[in-house]
Short mmCIF file of C-alpha atoms in Angstrom, two decimals:
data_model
loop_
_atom_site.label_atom_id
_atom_site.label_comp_id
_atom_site.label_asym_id
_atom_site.label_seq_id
_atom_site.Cartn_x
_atom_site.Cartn_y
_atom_site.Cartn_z
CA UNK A 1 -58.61 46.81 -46.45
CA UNK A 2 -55.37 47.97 -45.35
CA UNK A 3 -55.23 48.13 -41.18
CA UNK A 4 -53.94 51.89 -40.07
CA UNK A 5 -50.70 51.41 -38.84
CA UNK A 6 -51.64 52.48 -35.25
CA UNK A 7 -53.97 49.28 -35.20
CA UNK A 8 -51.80 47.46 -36.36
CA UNK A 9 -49.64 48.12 -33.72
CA UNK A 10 -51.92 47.72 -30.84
CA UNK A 11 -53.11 44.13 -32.35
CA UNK A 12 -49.60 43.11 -32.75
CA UNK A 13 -48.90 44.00 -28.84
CA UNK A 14 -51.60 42.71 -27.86
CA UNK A 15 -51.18 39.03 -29.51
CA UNK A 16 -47.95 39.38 -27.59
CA UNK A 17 -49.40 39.86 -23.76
CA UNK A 18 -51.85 37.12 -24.37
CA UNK A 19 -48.65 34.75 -25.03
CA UNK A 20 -47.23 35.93 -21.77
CA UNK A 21 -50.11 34.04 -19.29
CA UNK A 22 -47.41 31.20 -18.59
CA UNK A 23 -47.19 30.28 -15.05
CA UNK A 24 -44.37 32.50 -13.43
CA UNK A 25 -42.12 29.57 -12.73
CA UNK A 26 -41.55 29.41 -16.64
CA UNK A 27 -40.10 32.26 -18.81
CA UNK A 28 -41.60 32.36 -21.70
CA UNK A 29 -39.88 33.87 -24.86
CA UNK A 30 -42.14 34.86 -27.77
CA UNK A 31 -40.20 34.39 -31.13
CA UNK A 32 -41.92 36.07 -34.21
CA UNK A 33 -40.74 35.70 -37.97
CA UNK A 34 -42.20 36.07 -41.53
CA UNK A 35 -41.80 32.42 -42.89
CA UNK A 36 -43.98 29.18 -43.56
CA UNK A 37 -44.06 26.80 -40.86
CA UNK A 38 -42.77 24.30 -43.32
CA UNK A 39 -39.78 26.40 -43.63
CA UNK A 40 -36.55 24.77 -42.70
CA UNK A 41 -35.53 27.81 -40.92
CA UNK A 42 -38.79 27.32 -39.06
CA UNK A 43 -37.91 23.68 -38.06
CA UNK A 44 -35.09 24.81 -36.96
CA UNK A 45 -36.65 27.66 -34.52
CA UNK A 46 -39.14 24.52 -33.72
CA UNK A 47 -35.82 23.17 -32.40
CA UNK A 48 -34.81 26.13 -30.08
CA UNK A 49 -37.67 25.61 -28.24
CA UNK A 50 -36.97 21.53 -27.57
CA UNK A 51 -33.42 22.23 -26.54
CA UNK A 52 -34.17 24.82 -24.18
CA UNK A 53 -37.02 23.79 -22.21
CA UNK A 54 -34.69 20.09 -21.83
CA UNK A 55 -31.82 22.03 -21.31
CA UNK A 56 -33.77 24.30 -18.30
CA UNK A 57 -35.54 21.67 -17.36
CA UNK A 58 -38.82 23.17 -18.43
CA UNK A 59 -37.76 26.38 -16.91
CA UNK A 60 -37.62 28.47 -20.21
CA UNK A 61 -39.47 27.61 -23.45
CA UNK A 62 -40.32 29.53 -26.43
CA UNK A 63 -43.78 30.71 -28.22
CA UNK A 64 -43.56 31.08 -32.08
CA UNK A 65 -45.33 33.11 -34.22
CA UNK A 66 -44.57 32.87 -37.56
CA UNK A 67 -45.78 34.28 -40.92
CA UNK A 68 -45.39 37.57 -40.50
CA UNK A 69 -48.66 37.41 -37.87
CA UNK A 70 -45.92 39.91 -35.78
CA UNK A 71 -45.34 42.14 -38.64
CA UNK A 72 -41.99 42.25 -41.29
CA UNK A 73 -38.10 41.60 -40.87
CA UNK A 74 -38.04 44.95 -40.39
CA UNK A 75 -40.75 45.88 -37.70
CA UNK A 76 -40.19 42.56 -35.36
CA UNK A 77 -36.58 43.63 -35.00
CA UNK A 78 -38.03 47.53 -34.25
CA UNK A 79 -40.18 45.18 -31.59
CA UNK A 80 -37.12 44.10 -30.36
CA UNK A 81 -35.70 47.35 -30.21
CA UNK A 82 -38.59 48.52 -27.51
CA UNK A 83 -38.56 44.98 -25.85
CA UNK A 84 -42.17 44.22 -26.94
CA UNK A 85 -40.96 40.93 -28.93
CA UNK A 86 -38.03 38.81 -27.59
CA UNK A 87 -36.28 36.71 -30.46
CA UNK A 88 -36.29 36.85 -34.20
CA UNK A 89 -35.27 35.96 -37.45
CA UNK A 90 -34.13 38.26 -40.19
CA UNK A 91 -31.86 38.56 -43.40
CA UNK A 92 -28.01 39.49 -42.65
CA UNK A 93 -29.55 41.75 -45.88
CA UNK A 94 -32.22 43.69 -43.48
CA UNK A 95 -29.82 43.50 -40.44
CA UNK A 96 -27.85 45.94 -42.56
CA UNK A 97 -30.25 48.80 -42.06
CA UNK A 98 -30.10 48.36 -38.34
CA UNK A 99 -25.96 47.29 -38.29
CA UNK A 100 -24.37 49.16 -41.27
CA UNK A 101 -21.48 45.92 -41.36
CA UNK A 102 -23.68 43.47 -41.95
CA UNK A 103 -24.10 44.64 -45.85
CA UNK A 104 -20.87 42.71 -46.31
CA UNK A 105 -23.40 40.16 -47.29
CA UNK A 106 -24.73 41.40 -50.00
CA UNK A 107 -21.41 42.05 -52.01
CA UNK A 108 -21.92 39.58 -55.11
CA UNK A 109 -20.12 36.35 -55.41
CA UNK A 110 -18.14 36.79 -51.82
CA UNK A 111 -18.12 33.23 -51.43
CA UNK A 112 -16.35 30.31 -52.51
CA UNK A 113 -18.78 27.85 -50.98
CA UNK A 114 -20.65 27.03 -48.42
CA UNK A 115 -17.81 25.88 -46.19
CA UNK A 116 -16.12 29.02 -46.75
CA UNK A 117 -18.92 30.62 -45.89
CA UNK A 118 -19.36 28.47 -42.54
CA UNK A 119 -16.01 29.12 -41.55
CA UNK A 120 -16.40 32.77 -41.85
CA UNK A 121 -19.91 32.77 -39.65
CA UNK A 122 -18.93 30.33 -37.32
CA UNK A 123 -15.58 31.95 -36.48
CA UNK A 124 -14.22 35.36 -34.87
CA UNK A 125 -15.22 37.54 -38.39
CA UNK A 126 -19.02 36.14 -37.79
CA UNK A 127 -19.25 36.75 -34.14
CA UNK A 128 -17.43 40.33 -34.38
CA UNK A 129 -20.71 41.13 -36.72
CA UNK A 130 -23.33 39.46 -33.97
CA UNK A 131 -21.68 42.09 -31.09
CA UNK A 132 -22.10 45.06 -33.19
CA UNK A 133 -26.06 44.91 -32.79
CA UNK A 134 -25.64 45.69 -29.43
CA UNK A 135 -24.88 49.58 -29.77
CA UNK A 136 -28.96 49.45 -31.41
CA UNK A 137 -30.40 46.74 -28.56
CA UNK A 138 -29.92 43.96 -30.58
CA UNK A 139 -28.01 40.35 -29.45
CA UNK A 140 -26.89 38.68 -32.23
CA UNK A 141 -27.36 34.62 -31.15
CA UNK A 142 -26.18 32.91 -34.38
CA UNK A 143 -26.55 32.30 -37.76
CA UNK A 144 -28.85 29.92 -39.98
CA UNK A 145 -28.07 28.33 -43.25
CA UNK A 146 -30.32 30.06 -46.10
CA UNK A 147 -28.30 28.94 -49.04
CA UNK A 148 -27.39 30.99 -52.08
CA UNK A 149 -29.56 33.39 -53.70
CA UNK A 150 -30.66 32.79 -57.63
CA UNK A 151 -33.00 34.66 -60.26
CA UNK A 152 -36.47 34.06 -60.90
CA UNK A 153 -38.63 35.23 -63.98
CA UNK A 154 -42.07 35.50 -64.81
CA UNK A 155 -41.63 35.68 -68.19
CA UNK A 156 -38.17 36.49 -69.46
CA UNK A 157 -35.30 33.73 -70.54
CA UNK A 158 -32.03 34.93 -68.44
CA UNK A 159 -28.91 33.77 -69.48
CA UNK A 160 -26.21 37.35 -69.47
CA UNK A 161 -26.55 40.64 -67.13
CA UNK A 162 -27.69 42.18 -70.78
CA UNK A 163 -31.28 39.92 -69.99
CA UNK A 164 -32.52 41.72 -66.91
CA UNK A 165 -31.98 44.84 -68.56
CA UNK A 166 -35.31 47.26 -67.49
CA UNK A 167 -36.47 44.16 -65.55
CA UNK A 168 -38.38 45.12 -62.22
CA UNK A 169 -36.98 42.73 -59.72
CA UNK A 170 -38.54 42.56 -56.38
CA UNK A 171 -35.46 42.83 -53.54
CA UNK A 172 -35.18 42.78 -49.77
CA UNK A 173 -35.44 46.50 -48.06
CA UNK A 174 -31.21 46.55 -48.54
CA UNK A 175 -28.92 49.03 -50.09
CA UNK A 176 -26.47 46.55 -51.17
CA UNK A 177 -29.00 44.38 -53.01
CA UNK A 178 -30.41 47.37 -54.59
CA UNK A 179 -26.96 48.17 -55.68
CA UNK A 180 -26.39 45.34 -57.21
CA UNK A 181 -29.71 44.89 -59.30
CA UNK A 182 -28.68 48.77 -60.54
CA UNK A 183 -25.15 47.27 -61.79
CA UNK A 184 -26.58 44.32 -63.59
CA UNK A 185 -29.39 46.99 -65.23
CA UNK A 186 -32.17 45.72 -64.14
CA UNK A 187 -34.69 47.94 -61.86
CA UNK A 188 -34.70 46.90 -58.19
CA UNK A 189 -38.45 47.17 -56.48
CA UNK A 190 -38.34 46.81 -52.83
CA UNK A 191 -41.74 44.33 -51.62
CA UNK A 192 -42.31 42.56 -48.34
CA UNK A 193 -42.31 38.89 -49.00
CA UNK A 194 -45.94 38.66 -47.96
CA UNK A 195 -47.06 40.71 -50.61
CA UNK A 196 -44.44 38.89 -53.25
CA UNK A 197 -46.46 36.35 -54.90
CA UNK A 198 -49.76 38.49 -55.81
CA UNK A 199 -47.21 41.33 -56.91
CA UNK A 200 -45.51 38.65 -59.67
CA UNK A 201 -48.67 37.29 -60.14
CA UNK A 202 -50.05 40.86 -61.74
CA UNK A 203 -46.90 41.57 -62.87
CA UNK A 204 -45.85 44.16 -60.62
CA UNK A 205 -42.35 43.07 -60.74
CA UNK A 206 -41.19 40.58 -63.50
CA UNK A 207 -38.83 38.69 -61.23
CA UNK A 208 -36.82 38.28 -57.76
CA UNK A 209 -34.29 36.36 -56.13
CA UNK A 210 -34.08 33.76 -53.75
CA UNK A 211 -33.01 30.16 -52.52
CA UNK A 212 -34.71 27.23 -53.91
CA UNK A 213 -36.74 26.72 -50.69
CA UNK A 214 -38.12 30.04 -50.57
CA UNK A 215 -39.03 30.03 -54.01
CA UNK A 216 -40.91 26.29 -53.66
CA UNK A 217 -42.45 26.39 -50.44
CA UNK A 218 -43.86 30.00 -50.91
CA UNK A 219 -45.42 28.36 -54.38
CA UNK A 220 -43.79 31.63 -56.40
CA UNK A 221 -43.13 28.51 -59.22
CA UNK A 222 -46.89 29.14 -59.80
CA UNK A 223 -46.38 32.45 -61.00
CA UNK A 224 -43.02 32.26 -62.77
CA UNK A 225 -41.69 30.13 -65.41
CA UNK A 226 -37.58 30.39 -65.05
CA UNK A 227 -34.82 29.91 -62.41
CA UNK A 228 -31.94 31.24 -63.06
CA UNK A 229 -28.90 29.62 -61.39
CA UNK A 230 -26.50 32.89 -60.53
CA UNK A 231 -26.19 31.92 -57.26
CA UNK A 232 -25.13 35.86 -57.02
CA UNK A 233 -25.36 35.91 -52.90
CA UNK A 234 -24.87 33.57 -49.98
CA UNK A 235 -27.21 35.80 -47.19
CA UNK A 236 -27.21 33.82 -43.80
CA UNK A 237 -30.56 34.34 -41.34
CA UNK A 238 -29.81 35.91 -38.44
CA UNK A 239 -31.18 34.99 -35.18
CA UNK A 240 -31.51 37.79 -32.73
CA UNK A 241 -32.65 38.12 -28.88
CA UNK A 242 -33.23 42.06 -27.44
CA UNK A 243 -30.85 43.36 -25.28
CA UNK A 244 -33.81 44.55 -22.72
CA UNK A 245 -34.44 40.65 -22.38
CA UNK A 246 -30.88 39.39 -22.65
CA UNK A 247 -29.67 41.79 -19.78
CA UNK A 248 -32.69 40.21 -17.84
CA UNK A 249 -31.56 37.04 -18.11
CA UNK A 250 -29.18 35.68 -15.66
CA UNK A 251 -26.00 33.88 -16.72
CA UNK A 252 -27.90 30.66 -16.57
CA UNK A 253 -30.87 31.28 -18.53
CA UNK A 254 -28.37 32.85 -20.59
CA UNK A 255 -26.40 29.53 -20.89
CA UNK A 256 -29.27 28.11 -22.31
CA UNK A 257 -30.91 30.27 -24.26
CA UNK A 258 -27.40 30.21 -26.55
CA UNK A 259 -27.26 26.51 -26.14
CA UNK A 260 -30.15 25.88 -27.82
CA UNK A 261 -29.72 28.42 -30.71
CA UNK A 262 -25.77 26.57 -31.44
CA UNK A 263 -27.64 23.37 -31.37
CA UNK A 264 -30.59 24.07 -33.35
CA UNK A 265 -27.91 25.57 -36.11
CA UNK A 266 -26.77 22.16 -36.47
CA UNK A 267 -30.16 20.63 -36.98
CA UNK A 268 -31.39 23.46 -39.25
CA UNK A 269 -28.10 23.71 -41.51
CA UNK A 270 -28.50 19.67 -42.18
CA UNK A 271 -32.56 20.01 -42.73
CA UNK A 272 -31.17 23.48 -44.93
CA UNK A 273 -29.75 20.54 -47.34
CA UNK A 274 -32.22 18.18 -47.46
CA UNK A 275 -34.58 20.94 -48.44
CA UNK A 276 -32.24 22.40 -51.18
CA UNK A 277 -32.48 19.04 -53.03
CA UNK A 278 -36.58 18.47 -52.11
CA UNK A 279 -36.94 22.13 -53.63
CA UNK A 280 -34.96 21.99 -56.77
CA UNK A 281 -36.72 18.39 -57.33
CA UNK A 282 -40.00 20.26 -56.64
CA UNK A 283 -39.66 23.01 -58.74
CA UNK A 284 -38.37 21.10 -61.59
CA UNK A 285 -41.63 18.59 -61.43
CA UNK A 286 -43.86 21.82 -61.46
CA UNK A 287 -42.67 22.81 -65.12
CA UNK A 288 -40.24 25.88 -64.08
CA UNK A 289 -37.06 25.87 -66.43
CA UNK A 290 -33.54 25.92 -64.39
CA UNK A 291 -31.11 27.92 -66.29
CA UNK A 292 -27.71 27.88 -65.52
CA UNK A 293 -25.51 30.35 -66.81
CA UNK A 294 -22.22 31.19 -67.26
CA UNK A 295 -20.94 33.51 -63.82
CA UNK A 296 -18.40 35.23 -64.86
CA UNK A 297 -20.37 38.27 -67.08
CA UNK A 298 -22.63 38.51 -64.07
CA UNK A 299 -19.31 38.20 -61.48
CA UNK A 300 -17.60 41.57 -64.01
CA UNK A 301 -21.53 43.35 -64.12
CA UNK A 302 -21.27 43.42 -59.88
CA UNK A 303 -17.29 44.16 -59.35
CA UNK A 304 -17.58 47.64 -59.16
CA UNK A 305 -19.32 47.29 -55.98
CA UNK A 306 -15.95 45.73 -54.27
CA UNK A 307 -14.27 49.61 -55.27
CA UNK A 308 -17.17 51.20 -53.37
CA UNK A 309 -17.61 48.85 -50.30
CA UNK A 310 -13.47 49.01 -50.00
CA UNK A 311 -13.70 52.57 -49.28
CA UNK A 312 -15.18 52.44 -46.26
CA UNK A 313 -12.36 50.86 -44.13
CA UNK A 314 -14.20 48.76 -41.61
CA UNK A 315 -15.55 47.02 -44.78
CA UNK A 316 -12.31 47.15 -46.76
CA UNK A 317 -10.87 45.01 -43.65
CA UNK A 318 -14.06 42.23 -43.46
CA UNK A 319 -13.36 41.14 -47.10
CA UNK A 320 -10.03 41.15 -45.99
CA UNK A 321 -10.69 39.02 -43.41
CA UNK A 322 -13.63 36.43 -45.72
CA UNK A 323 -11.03 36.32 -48.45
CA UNK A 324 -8.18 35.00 -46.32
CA UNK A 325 -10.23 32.19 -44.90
CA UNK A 326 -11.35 30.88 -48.99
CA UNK A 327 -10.40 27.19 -49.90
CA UNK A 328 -6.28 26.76 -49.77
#
């Protein structure tokens, strides 16, 4: 039975006060996200927490509550929009509903790489994106590997956009990435991830997208048969504080709060790898087919949406500015 949403609600703050009976000589943050806690972008939250009680000396610390137990992408960052939750994780590709910019990253096959992608995030184009949250109380910390984005099909062989014709495809709650399924023809059905793997398993979409850990640890190779290598999207996470914490911090907790997050990147960007390889080994094992197919006819399908993003001009200038910094 489906909770009413005002339930819901009080539960959710609720879970939240009893996580704030810490001693008062420790500030305690309370993280909540929507992934496994064998995610690598969990581990790397895991890490947070270890560099910034060492780097407070047990002065700050961090409570996690993952799998969605706070609610979606969505409603933990409208918790951090009223200051009920402190820090999460979301999808550059939901940050976009809450920081109009930030659908930059879903424009198809922006990428060279993932180094040109690092040197984007990690430099003065990445950080001008984490300010703009401000203006709608949100701090942008950092960003978090989460690889490149590929096809997955229940029961349908992909190989040309002309395949996913009529397809229902399950996508993120983002414009752009509805866009994008409408140039390649197939039908783009918005689902929570939660609720992903019972709706492919009754075939209430035929397919979605994602990296090759999201697709093996969430076990969605048990209800789908074919992974399509398009590698269409390279959509960082985003980890976020609220401003109503951030402006109660004081420059030292500060300090450390972004000390840990820049060193946890590290950490969670090499795990990020390791996992890649474990996944695609994984998934492979379990029977799926890996299809890769030629780029370029999906590349042509999703070029139409570089005319529409150019016309706004603060977009127009970020590709600018992610195309001059591609491989020399």
């Amino acid at each position: 039975m489906k909770l009413p949403n005002s339930f819901k609600v009080l539960s959710i703050l609720l879970l939240l006060m009893a996580g704030c009976s810490e001693i008062s000589s420790v500030r305690t943050l309370r993280l909540g996200h929507g992934l496994d806690v064998t995610h690598p972008v969990h581990q790397g939250m895991l890490q947070i927490d270890h560099h910034l009680q060492k780097l407070s000396d047990g002065k700050m610390r961090l409570v996690i509550y993952p799998n969605q137990q706070l609610g979606s992408e969505r409603e933990c960052l409208e918790l951090l929009q009223i200051g009920s939750l402190d820090i999460t994780k979301v999808s550059a590709a939901v940050m976009e509903n809450f920081v109009p910019n930030f659908k930059i990253f879903g424009l198809p096959f922006l990428f060279d790489d993932k180094e040109h992608l690092f040197r984007v995030l990690d430099g003065p184009t990445g950080q001008s994106l984490l300010d703009l949250g401000t203006s709608s109380w949100l701090k942008g910390l950092g960003y978090y590997d989460s690889g490149s984005r590929s096809f997955y099909l229940k029961n349908q062989r992909v190989e040309h956009p002309d395949d996913l014709k009529g397809l229902k495809i399950r996508v993120m709650e983002s414009a752009s990435a509805i866009a994008m399924m409408q140039h390649l023809g197939a039908s783009p059905t918005p689902i929570s991830w939660g609720e992903l793997y019972t709706s492919l398993q009754q075939g209430v979409v035929d397919g979605a997208e994602n990296n090759p850990p999201s697709l093996y640890l969430s076990k969605h190779y048990e209800v789908t048969n074919y992974y399509v290598m398009s590698e269409h999207t390279s959509i960082p996470d985003v980890i976020l504080t609220s401003t109503h914490l951030w402006n109660r911090l004081s420059e030292e907790e500060r300090t450390w709060l972004k000390k840990a997050v820049d060193l946890s990147t590290v950490f969670q960007r090499d795990l990020w790898n390791q996992s890649e390889q474990e996944s695609m080994l994984g998934v492979k094992q379990a029977g799926i087919e890996v299809i890769y197919p030629e780029k370029e006819p999906f590349r042509k399908a999703v070029s139409p949406m570089y005319d529409s993003f150019k016309q706004d001009p603060e977009i127009a200038q970020l590709i600018q500015s992610i195309e001059s910094k591609r491989n020399p």
